[in-house]
Short mmCIF file of C-alpha atoms in Angstrom, two decimals:
data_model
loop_
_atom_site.label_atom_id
_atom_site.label_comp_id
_atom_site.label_asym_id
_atom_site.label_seq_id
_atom_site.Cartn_x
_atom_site.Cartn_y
_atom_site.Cartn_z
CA UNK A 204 32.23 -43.74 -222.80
CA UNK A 205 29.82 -45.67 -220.36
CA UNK A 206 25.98 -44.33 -220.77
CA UNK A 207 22.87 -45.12 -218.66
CA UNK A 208 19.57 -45.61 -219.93
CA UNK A 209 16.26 -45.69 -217.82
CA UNK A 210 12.73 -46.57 -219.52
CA UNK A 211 9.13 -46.82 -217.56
CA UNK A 212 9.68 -45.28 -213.97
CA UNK A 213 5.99 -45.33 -214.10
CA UNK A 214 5.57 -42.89 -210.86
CA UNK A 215 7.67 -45.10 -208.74
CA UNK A 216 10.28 -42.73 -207.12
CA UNK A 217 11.62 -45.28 -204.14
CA UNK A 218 12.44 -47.22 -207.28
CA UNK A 219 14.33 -44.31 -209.76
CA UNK A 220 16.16 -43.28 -206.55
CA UNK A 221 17.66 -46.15 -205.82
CA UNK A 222 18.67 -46.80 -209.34
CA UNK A 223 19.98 -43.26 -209.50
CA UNK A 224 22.15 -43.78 -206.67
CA UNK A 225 23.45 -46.93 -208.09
CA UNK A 226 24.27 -45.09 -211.25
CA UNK A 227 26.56 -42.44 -209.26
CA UNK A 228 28.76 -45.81 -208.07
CA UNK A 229 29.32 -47.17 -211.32
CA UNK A 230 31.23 -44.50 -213.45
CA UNK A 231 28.69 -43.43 -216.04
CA UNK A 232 29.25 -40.49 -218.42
CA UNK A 233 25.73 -39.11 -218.39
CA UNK A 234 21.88 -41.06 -217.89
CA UNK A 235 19.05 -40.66 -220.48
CA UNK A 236 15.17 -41.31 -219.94
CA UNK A 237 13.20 -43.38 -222.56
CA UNK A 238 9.89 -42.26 -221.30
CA UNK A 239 6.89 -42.91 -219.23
CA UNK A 240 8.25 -41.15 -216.26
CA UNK A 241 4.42 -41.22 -214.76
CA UNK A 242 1.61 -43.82 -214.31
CA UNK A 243 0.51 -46.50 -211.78
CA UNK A 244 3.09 -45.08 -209.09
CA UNK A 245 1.90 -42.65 -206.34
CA UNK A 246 4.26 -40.16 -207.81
CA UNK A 247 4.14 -38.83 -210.96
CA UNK A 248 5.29 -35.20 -209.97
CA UNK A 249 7.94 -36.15 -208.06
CA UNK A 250 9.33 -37.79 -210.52
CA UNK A 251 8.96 -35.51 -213.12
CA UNK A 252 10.80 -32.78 -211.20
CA UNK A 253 13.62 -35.41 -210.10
CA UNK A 254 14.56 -35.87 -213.59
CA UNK A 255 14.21 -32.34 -214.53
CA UNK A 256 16.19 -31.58 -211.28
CA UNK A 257 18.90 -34.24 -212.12
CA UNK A 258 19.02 -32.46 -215.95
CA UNK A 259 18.54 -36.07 -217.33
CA UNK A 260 17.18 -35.91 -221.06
CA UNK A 261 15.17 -38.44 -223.19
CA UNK A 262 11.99 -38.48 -224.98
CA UNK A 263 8.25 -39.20 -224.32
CA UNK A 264 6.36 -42.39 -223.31
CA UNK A 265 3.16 -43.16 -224.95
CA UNK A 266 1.96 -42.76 -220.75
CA UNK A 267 3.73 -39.00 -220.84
CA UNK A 268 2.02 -37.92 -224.45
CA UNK A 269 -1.31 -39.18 -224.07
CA UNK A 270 -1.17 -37.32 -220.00
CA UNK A 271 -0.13 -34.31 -221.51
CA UNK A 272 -2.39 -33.93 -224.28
CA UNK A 273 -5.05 -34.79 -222.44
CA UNK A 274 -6.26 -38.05 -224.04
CA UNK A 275 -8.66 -40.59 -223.22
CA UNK A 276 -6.48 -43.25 -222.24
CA UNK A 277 -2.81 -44.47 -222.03
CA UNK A 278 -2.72 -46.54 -225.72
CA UNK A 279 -1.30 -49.34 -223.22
CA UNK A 280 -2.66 -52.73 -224.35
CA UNK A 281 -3.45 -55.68 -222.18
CA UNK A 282 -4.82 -58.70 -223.02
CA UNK A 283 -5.49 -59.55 -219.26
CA UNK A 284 -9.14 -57.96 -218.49
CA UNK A 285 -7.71 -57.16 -214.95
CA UNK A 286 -4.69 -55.31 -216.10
CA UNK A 287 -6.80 -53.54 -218.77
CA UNK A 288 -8.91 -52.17 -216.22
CA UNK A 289 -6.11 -51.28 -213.85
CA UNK A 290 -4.08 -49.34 -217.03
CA UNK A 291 -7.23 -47.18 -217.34
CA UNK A 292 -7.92 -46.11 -213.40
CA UNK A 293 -4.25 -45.70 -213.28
CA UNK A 294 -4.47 -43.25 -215.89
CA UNK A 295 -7.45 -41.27 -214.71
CA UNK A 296 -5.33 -40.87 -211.49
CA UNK A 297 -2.38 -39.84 -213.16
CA UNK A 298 -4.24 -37.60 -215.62
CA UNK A 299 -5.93 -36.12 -212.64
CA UNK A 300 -3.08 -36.00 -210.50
CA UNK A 301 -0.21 -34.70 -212.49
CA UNK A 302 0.34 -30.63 -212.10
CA UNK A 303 -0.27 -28.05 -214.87
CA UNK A 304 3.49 -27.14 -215.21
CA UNK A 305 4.59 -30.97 -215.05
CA UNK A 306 1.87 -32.07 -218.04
CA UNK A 307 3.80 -28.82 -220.08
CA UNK A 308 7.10 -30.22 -219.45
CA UNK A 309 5.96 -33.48 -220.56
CA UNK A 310 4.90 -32.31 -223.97
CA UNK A 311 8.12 -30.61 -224.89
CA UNK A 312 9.88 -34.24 -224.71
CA UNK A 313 10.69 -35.26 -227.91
CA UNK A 314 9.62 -38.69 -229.69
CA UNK A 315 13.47 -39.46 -230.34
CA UNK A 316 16.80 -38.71 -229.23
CA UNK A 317 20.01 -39.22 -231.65
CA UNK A 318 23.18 -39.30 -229.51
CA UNK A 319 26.62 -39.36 -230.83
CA UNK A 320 28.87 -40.19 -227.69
CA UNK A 321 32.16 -39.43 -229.76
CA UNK A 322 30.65 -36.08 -231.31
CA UNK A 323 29.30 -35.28 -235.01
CA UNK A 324 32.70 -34.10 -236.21
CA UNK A 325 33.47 -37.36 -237.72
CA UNK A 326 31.59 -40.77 -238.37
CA UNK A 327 30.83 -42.89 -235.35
CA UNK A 328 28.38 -44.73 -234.42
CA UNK A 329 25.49 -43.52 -233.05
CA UNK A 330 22.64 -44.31 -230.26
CA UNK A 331 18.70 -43.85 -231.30
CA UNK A 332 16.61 -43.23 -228.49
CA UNK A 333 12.57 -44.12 -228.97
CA UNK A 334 10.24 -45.24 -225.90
CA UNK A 335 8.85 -47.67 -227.89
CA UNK A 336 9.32 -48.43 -231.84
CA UNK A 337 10.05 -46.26 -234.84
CA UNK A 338 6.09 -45.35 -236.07
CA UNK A 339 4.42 -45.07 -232.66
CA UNK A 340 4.84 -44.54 -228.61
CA UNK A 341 2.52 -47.74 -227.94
CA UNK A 342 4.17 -50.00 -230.39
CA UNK A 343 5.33 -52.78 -228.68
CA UNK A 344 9.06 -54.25 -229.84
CA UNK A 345 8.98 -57.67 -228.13
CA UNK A 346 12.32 -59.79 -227.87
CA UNK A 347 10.24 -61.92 -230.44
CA UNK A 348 9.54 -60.02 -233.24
CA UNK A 349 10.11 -60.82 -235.86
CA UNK A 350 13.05 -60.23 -238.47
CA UNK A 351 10.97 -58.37 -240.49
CA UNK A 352 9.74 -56.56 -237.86
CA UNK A 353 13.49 -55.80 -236.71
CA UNK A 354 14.45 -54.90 -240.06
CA UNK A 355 11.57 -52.10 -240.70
CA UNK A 356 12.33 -50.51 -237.47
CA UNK A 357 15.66 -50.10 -238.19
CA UNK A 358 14.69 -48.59 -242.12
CA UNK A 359 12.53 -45.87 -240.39
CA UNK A 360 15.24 -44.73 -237.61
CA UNK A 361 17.76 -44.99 -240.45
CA UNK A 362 20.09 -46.50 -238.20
CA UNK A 363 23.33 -47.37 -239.91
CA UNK A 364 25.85 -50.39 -238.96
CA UNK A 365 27.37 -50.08 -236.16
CA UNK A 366 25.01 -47.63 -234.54
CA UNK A 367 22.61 -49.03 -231.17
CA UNK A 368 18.86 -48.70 -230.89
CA UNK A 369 17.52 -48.18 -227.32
CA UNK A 370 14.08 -48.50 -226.14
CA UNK A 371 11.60 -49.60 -223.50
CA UNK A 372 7.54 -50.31 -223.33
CA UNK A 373 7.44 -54.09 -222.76
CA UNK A 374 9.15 -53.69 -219.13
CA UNK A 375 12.11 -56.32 -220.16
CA UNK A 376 14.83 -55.90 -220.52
CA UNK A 377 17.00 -58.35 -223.83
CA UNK A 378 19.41 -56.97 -225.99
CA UNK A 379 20.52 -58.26 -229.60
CA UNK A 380 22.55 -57.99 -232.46
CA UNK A 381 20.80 -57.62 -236.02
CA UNK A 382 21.98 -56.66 -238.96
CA UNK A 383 25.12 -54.89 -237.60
CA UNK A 384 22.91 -52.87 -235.48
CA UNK A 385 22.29 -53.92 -231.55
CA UNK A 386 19.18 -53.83 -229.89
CA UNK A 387 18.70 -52.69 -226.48
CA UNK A 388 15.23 -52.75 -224.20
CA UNK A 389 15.93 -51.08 -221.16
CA UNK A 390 13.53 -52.89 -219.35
CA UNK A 391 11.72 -50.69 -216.31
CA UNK A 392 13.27 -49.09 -213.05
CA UNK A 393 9.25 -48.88 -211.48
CA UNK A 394 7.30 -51.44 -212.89
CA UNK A 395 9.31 -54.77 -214.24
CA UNK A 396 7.37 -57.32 -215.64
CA UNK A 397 9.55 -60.30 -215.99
CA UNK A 398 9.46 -61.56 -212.64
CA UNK A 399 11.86 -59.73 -210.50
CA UNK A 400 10.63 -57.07 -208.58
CA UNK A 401 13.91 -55.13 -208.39
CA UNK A 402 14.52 -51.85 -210.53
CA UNK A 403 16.53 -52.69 -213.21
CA UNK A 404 18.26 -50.24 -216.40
CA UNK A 405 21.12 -50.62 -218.87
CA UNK A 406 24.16 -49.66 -219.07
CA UNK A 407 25.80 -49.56 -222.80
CA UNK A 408 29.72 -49.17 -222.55
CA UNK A 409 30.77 -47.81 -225.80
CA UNK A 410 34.61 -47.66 -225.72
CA UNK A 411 34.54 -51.52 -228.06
CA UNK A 412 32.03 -51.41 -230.09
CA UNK A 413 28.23 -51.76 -227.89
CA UNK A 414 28.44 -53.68 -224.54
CA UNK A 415 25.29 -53.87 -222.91
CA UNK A 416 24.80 -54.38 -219.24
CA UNK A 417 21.55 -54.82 -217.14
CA UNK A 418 21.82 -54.36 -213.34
CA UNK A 419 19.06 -54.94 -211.00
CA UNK A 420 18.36 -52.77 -208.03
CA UNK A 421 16.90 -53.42 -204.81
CA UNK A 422 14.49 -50.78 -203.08
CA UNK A 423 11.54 -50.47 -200.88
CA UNK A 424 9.02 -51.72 -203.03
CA UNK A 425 6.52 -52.39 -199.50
CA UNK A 426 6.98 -48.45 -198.65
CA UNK A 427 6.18 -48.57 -202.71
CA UNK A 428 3.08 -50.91 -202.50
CA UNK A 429 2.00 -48.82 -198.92
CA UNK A 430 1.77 -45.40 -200.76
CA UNK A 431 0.20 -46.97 -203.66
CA UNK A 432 -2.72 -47.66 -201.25
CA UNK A 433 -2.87 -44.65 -199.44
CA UNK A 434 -2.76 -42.69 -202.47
CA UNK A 435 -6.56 -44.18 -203.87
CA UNK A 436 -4.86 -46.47 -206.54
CA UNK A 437 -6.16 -49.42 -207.00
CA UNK A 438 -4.07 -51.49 -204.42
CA UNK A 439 -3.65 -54.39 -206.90
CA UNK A 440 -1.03 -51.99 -208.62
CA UNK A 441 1.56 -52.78 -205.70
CA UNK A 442 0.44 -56.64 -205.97
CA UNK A 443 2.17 -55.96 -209.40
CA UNK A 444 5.45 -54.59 -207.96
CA UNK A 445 5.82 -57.27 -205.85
CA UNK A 446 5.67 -59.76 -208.02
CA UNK A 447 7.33 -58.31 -210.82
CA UNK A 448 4.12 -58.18 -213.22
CA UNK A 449 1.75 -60.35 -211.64
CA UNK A 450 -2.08 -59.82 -209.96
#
């Protein structure tokens, strides 16, 4: 059983179609979403109804909640001034730009996802699906937190040995093993921030035990940074793309 996992489009559809396309080539059982299909790309409807069209399921980004209900801001947190400011134009945009049908389907996703790839007839291990950590959807879970941090998470999902936790947020991608349990970020198909501009997602092959993959996907990030212009977003939003998470 090979399963794809996609966190943090963030509006970027160039980006989730080309990372959907390499998904058809590399014999994967089905695709989930870990949230934040919209913000700082040009097009948060589009790729709303791509996932709904493609009948991929997963559960909602702190970006998706907060747009859906309406909230004053995104709960991201930046401790650059710039990026601060950018996070909240972006999400007036998106708040403003996001149909009435696409903010509904936004609050139905759920805050988790338990999948059991070999069914619930028997005991198996098990993947838990959160956008971000176990108590809330803007809850960053760095690759260095801590073991106590690691360990509480893993209380509250009531993950058991053997099972895989699978999440996104921080826009990069690491993977570990703790306590008999292995922890996956996703990393971010639209918005990476570790350098490399390409789309990446994971890939966790489950026929022995949890192997995790992460491949990287080229698109058209200048058609990307172009419509991010012509759209009225801040244009320093596709200086981010190209750099991989740098103004």
């Amino acid at each position: 059983m090979r399963l794809a996992f996609i966190s943090d489009i963030h509006g970027n559809l160039p980006a989730l179609d080309a990372v959907l396309a390499d998904i058809a080539t590399r014999g994967v059982d089905a695709t989930y979403h870990l949230g934040d299909l919209v913000g700082y790309g040009p097009w948060p409807n589009e790729v709303i109804e791509r996932i709904r069209a493609e009948g991929i399921p997963g559960v909602a980004g702190n970006y998706d909640t907060t747009v859906a209900h309406g909230h004053p801001g995104c709960g991201c947190q930046h401790e650059d001034p710039r990026h601060r400011a950018l996070s909240g134009e972006s999400y007036r945009w998106t708040a403003a730009h996001t149909s009435a049908s696409n903010r509904r389907f936004l609050a139905t996703l759920p805050f988790r996802l338990d999948v059991r790839p070999f069914g619930g007839h028997a005991p198996g291990p098990a993947l838990v699906l959160v956008h971000a950590a176990a108590t809330l959807n803007t809850v960053y879970w760095h690759a260095d937190r801590s073991d106590r941090f690691c360990a509480g998470m893993i209380r509250l999902l009531r993950a058991r040995d053997g099972d895989t936790i699978l999440f996104g947020h921080t826009h990069k991608p690491w993977t570990r093993t703790f306590e008999g349990r292995t922890l996956v970020n996703t990393g971010s198909v639209g918005r990476p921030k570790d350098g490399d501009a390409r789309g990446n997602y994971a890939i966790v092959d489950m026929r022995e035990g949890a192997d995790v993959t992460f491949p990287r996907v080229s698109y058209d990030v200048d058609g990307a940074v172009a419509a991010i212009a012509a759209s009225g977003l801040p244009a320093e939003l596709g200086t981010v793309l190209k750099t991989g998470g740098s103004l």
